[in-house]
PDB file of C-alpha atoms in Angstrom:
ATOM      1  CA  MET A1222     -43.178-124.053 -53.869  1.00  0.00           C
ATOM      2  CA  ARG A1223     -39.680-122.727 -53.504  1.00  0.00           C
ATOM      3  CA  VAL A1224     -38.660-119.602 -55.482  1.00  0.00           C
ATOM      4  CA  ARG A1225     -35.145-119.826 -56.771  1.00  0.00           C
ATOM      5  CA  PRO A1226     -32.709-116.959 -56.196  1.00  0.00           C
ATOM      6  CA  ILE A1227     -32.291-116.404 -59.932  1.00  0.00           C
ATOM      7  CA  ALA A1228     -36.066-115.940 -60.301  1.00  0.00           C
ATOM      8  CA  LEU A1229     -36.068-113.389 -57.475  1.00  0.00           C
ATOM      9  CA  LEU A1230     -33.181-111.557 -59.107  1.00  0.00           C
ATOM     10  CA  MET A1231     -35.032-111.443 -62.438  1.00  0.00           C
ATOM     11  CA  ILE A1232     -38.225-110.126 -60.794  1.00  0.00           C
ATOM     12  CA  ALA A1233     -36.306-107.482 -58.838  1.00  0.00           C
ATOM     13  CA  THR A1234     -34.485-106.385 -61.987  1.00  0.00           C
ATOM     14  CA  LEU A1235     -37.729-106.108 -63.971  1.00  0.00           C
ATOM     15  CA  LEU A1236     -39.367-104.055 -61.221  1.00  0.00           C
ATOM     16  CA  ALA A1237     -36.368-101.754 -60.927  1.00  0.00           C
ATOM     17  CA  VAL A1238     -36.133-101.206 -64.693  1.00  0.00           C
ATOM     18  CA  SER A1239     -39.869-100.631 -65.110  1.00  0.00           C
ATOM     19  CA  GLY A1240     -40.238 -98.213 -62.198  1.00  0.00           C
ATOM     20  CA  GLY A1241     -42.062-100.541 -59.856  1.00  0.00           C
ATOM     21  CA  GLY A1242     -44.015-102.414 -62.469  1.00  0.00           C
ATOM     22  CA  LEU A1243     -45.338 -99.492 -64.536  1.00  0.00           C
ATOM     23  CA  VAL A1244     -43.656 -98.933 -67.857  1.00  0.00           C
ATOM     24  CA  HIS A1245     -43.846 -95.307 -69.018  1.00  0.00           C
ATOM     25  CA  SER A1246     -43.898 -94.844 -72.780  1.00  0.00           C
ATOM     26  CA  ALA A1247     -43.057 -91.121 -72.724  1.00  0.00           C
ATOM     27  CA  ASP A1248     -41.367 -88.666 -70.423  1.00  0.00           C
ATOM     28  CA  PRO A1249     -44.341 -86.885 -68.807  1.00  0.00           C
ATOM     29  CA  SER A1250     -42.496 -83.572 -68.969  1.00  0.00           C
ATOM     30  CA  HIS A1251     -42.387 -83.835 -72.754  1.00  0.00           C
ATOM     31  CA  LEU A1252     -45.929 -85.003 -73.561  1.00  0.00           C
ATOM     32  CA  LEU A1253     -46.774 -81.835 -75.491  1.00  0.00           C
ATOM     33  CA  ASP A1254     -43.439 -81.436 -77.284  1.00  0.00           C
ATOM     34  CA  GLY A1255     -43.809 -80.518 -80.943  1.00  0.00           C
ATOM     35  CA  LYS A1256     -47.197 -78.862 -80.445  1.00  0.00           C
ATOM     36  CA  THR A1257     -47.955 -75.199 -81.134  1.00  0.00           C
ATOM     37  CA  PHE A1258     -51.300 -73.593 -80.321  1.00  0.00           C
ATOM     38  CA  VAL A1259     -52.454 -70.360 -81.932  1.00  0.00           C
ATOM     39  CA  GLY A1260     -55.302 -68.298 -80.526  1.00  0.00           C
ATOM     40  CA  LYS A1261     -56.290 -65.324 -78.435  1.00  0.00           C
ATOM     41  CA  ASN A1262     -55.716 -64.128 -74.898  1.00  0.00           C
ATOM     42  CA  GLY A1263     -57.164 -61.353 -72.796  1.00  0.00           C
ATOM     43  CA  GLU A1264     -57.359 -60.017 -69.283  1.00  0.00           C
ATOM     44  CA  ILE A1265     -60.000 -61.675 -67.109  1.00  0.00           C
ATOM     45  CA  GLY A1266     -62.770 -59.288 -66.114  1.00  0.00           C
ATOM     46  CA  TRP A1267     -62.079 -56.695 -68.802  1.00  0.00           C
ATOM     47  CA  THR A1268     -64.846 -56.831 -71.388  1.00  0.00           C
ATOM     48  CA  LEU A1269     -63.652 -53.674 -73.163  1.00  0.00           C
ATOM     49  CA  SER A1270     -60.125 -54.902 -73.777  1.00  0.00           C
ATOM     50  CA  SER A1271     -59.404 -56.298 -77.189  1.00  0.00           C
ATOM     51  CA  ASP A1272     -58.297 -59.899 -77.448  1.00  0.00           C
ATOM     52  CA  GLU A1273     -54.619 -60.273 -78.281  1.00  0.00           C
ATOM     53  CA  GLU A1274     -53.039 -62.777 -80.658  1.00  0.00           C
ATOM     54  CA  GLU A1275     -51.077 -65.460 -78.813  1.00  0.00           C
ATOM     55  CA  THR A1276     -49.019 -68.495 -79.743  1.00  0.00           C
ATOM     56  CA  ILE A1277     -47.807 -71.015 -77.186  1.00  0.00           C
ATOM     57  CA  VAL A1278     -45.117 -73.509 -78.101  1.00  0.00           C
ATOM     58  CA  PHE A1279     -44.037 -76.777 -76.460  1.00  0.00           C
ATOM     59  CA  GLU A1280     -40.599 -77.916 -77.612  1.00  0.00           C
ATOM     60  CA  ASN A1281     -37.770 -79.939 -76.021  1.00  0.00           C
ATOM     61  CA  GLY A1282     -39.452 -79.903 -72.612  1.00  0.00           C
ATOM     62  CA  LEU A1283     -39.848 -76.121 -72.717  1.00  0.00           C
ATOM     63  CA  PHE A1284     -42.912 -73.858 -72.837  1.00  0.00           C
ATOM     64  CA  THR A1285     -42.820 -70.522 -74.689  1.00  0.00           C
ATOM     65  CA  SER A1286     -45.381 -67.737 -74.901  1.00  0.00           C
ATOM     66  CA  VAL A1287     -44.507 -65.983 -78.164  1.00  0.00           C
ATOM     67  CA  SER A1288     -46.293 -62.740 -77.241  1.00  0.00           C
ATOM     68  CA  CYS A1289     -44.191 -62.498 -74.060  1.00  0.00           C
ATOM     69  CA  VAL A1290     -40.790 -62.878 -75.763  1.00  0.00           C
ATOM     70  CA  PRO A1291     -40.508 -59.116 -76.558  1.00  0.00           C
ATOM     71  CA  TYR A1292     -40.766 -58.499 -72.783  1.00  0.00           C
ATOM     72  CA  ASN A1293     -37.798 -60.803 -72.126  1.00  0.00           C
ATOM     73  CA  PHE A1294     -39.874 -63.697 -70.767  1.00  0.00           C
ATOM     74  CA  GLU A1295     -37.759 -66.790 -71.262  1.00  0.00           C
ATOM     75  CA  SER A1296     -38.910 -70.278 -72.205  1.00  0.00           C
ATOM     76  CA  SER A1297     -39.243 -72.512 -69.171  1.00  0.00           C
ATOM     77  CA  GLU A1298     -39.692 -76.166 -68.335  1.00  0.00           C
ATOM     78  CA  TYR A1299     -43.281 -77.336 -68.192  1.00  0.00           C
ATOM     79  CA  SER A1300     -44.913 -80.198 -66.330  1.00  0.00           C
ATOM     80  CA  THR A1301     -47.883 -82.317 -67.348  1.00  0.00           C
ATOM     81  CA  THR A1302     -50.437 -84.657 -65.853  1.00  0.00           C
ATOM     82  CA  VAL A1303     -52.868 -86.829 -67.769  1.00  0.00           C
ATOM     83  CA  ASP A1304     -56.572 -87.096 -66.956  1.00  0.00           C
ATOM     84  CA  GLY A1305     -58.239 -89.341 -69.531  1.00  0.00           C
ATOM     85  CA  ASP A1306     -57.935 -87.549 -72.889  1.00  0.00           C
ATOM     86  CA  ARG A1307     -56.886 -84.304 -71.263  1.00  0.00           C
ATOM     87  CA  ILE A1308     -53.298 -83.211 -70.655  1.00  0.00           C
ATOM     88  CA  HIS A1309     -52.924 -80.594 -67.941  1.00  0.00           C
ATOM     89  CA  PHE A1310     -49.823 -78.430 -68.059  1.00  0.00           C
ATOM     90  CA  GLU A1311     -48.114 -75.881 -65.838  1.00  0.00           C
ATOM     91  CA  ALA A1312     -45.189 -73.553 -66.447  1.00  0.00           C
ATOM     92  CA  VAL A1313     -43.693 -70.433 -64.924  1.00  0.00           C
ATOM     93  CA  THR A1314     -41.918 -68.018 -67.254  1.00  0.00           C
ATOM     94  CA  THR A1315     -39.730 -65.229 -65.917  1.00  0.00           C
ATOM     95  CA  SER A1316     -38.359 -61.949 -67.189  1.00  0.00           C
ATOM     96  CA  PRO A1317     -35.504 -60.029 -65.560  1.00  0.00           C
ATOM     97  CA  THR A1318     -37.432 -56.785 -66.127  1.00  0.00           C
ATOM     98  CA  HIS A1319     -41.132 -57.742 -66.090  1.00  0.00           C
ATOM     99  CA  GLY A1320     -41.634 -60.324 -63.312  1.00  0.00           C
ATOM    100  CA  GLN A1321     -43.107 -63.775 -63.796  1.00  0.00           C
ATOM    101  CA  ILE A1322     -46.094 -65.463 -65.383  1.00  0.00           C
ATOM    102  CA  ALA A1323     -47.599 -68.660 -63.925  1.00  0.00           C
ATOM    103  CA  TRP A1324     -49.456 -70.713 -66.548  1.00  0.00           C
ATOM    104  CA  LYS A1325     -52.019 -73.492 -65.921  1.00  0.00           C
ATOM    105  CA  GLY A1326     -53.851 -75.076 -68.791  1.00  0.00           C
ATOM    106  CA  VAL A1327     -55.337 -78.109 -70.421  1.00  0.00           C
ATOM    107  CA  VAL A1328     -54.988 -79.596 -73.872  1.00  0.00           C
ATOM    108  CA  GLU A1329     -57.836 -81.695 -75.162  1.00  0.00           C
ATOM    109  CA  GLY A1330     -57.641 -82.922 -78.726  1.00  0.00           C
ATOM    110  CA  ASN A1331     -56.666 -79.989 -80.931  1.00  0.00           C
ATOM    111  CA  THR A1332     -57.522 -77.227 -78.457  1.00  0.00           C
ATOM    112  CA  ALA A1333     -55.720 -75.637 -75.539  1.00  0.00           C
ATOM    113  CA  GLU A1334     -57.167 -73.426 -72.832  1.00  0.00           C
ATOM    114  CA  ALA A1335     -55.213 -71.789 -70.057  1.00  0.00           C
ATOM    115  CA  THR A1336     -55.221 -69.147 -67.409  1.00  0.00           C
ATOM    116  CA  PHE A1337     -52.095 -67.282 -66.491  1.00  0.00           C
ATOM    117  CA  VAL A1338     -51.189 -64.824 -63.788  1.00  0.00           C
ATOM    118  CA  TRP A1339     -48.617 -62.099 -64.363  1.00  0.00           C
ATOM    119  CA  THR A1340     -46.963 -60.745 -61.219  1.00  0.00           C
ATOM    120  CA  LYS A1341     -44.298 -58.127 -60.765  1.00  0.00           C
ATOM    121  CA  GLU A1342     -43.087 -57.079 -57.353  1.00  0.00           C
ATOM    122  CA  ARG A1343     -41.822 -53.541 -56.830  1.00  0.00           C
ATOM    123  CA  TRP A1344     -40.875 -51.631 -53.708  1.00  0.00           C
ATOM    124  CA  TYR A1345     -43.747 -49.163 -54.234  1.00  0.00           C
ATOM    125  CA  TRP A1346     -46.523 -51.531 -55.409  1.00  0.00           C
ATOM    126  CA  ASP A1347     -47.016 -55.008 -56.807  1.00  0.00           C
ATOM    127  CA  THR A1348     -48.745 -55.931 -60.042  1.00  0.00           C
ATOM    128  CA  ARG A1349     -51.005 -58.983 -60.288  1.00  0.00           C
ATOM    129  CA  ARG A1350     -53.158 -59.542 -63.372  1.00  0.00           C
ATOM    130  CA  GLU A1351     -55.045 -62.631 -64.500  1.00  0.00           C
ATOM    131  CA  TYR A1352     -55.468 -63.606 -68.147  1.00  0.00           C
ATOM    132  CA  TRP A1353     -57.041 -66.361 -70.265  1.00  0.00           C
ATOM    133  CA  PHE A1354     -55.874 -68.140 -73.437  1.00  0.00           C
ATOM    134  CA  LYS A1355     -57.804 -70.239 -75.910  1.00  0.00           C
ATOM    135  CA  GLY A1356     -56.209 -71.676 -79.052  1.00  0.00           C
ATOM    136  CA  SER A1357     -56.110 -74.411 -81.644  1.00  0.00           C
ATOM    137  CA  LEU A1358     -53.321 -76.714 -82.712  1.00  0.00           C
ATOM    138  CA  ARG A1359     -51.301 -75.304 -85.606  1.00  0.00           C
ATOM    139  CA  GLN A1360     -51.394 -77.909 -88.369  1.00  0.00           C
TER     140      GLN A1360
END
């Protein structure tokens, strides 16, 4: 059987347009856009510390920690990966005065859980603290 050049051109075009044969229905960096989770956070290992109110927002490809905004932490791009019904996300927010926070979490159904590490480097000592977040989708 001889494949005609026009058929090869059509196959090549379809593969190029579809990304090698896989058609993606959504930009993976925007999978959580439009979702807001409200809950609590606290420092890992500190049983005496009170849990703090926290809201995390995913909008237009950006991640925002509402409780960090007063400390000049800016919204940042987030990335996602899908594992069955779970969406894993990562983001790094930065503040010109308070360092950076690296977030890693998972959304499953209407709940989100994350850990995040706040670091601030100084000439006299560095700060590194680990925190947790657990929240529910705001309806």
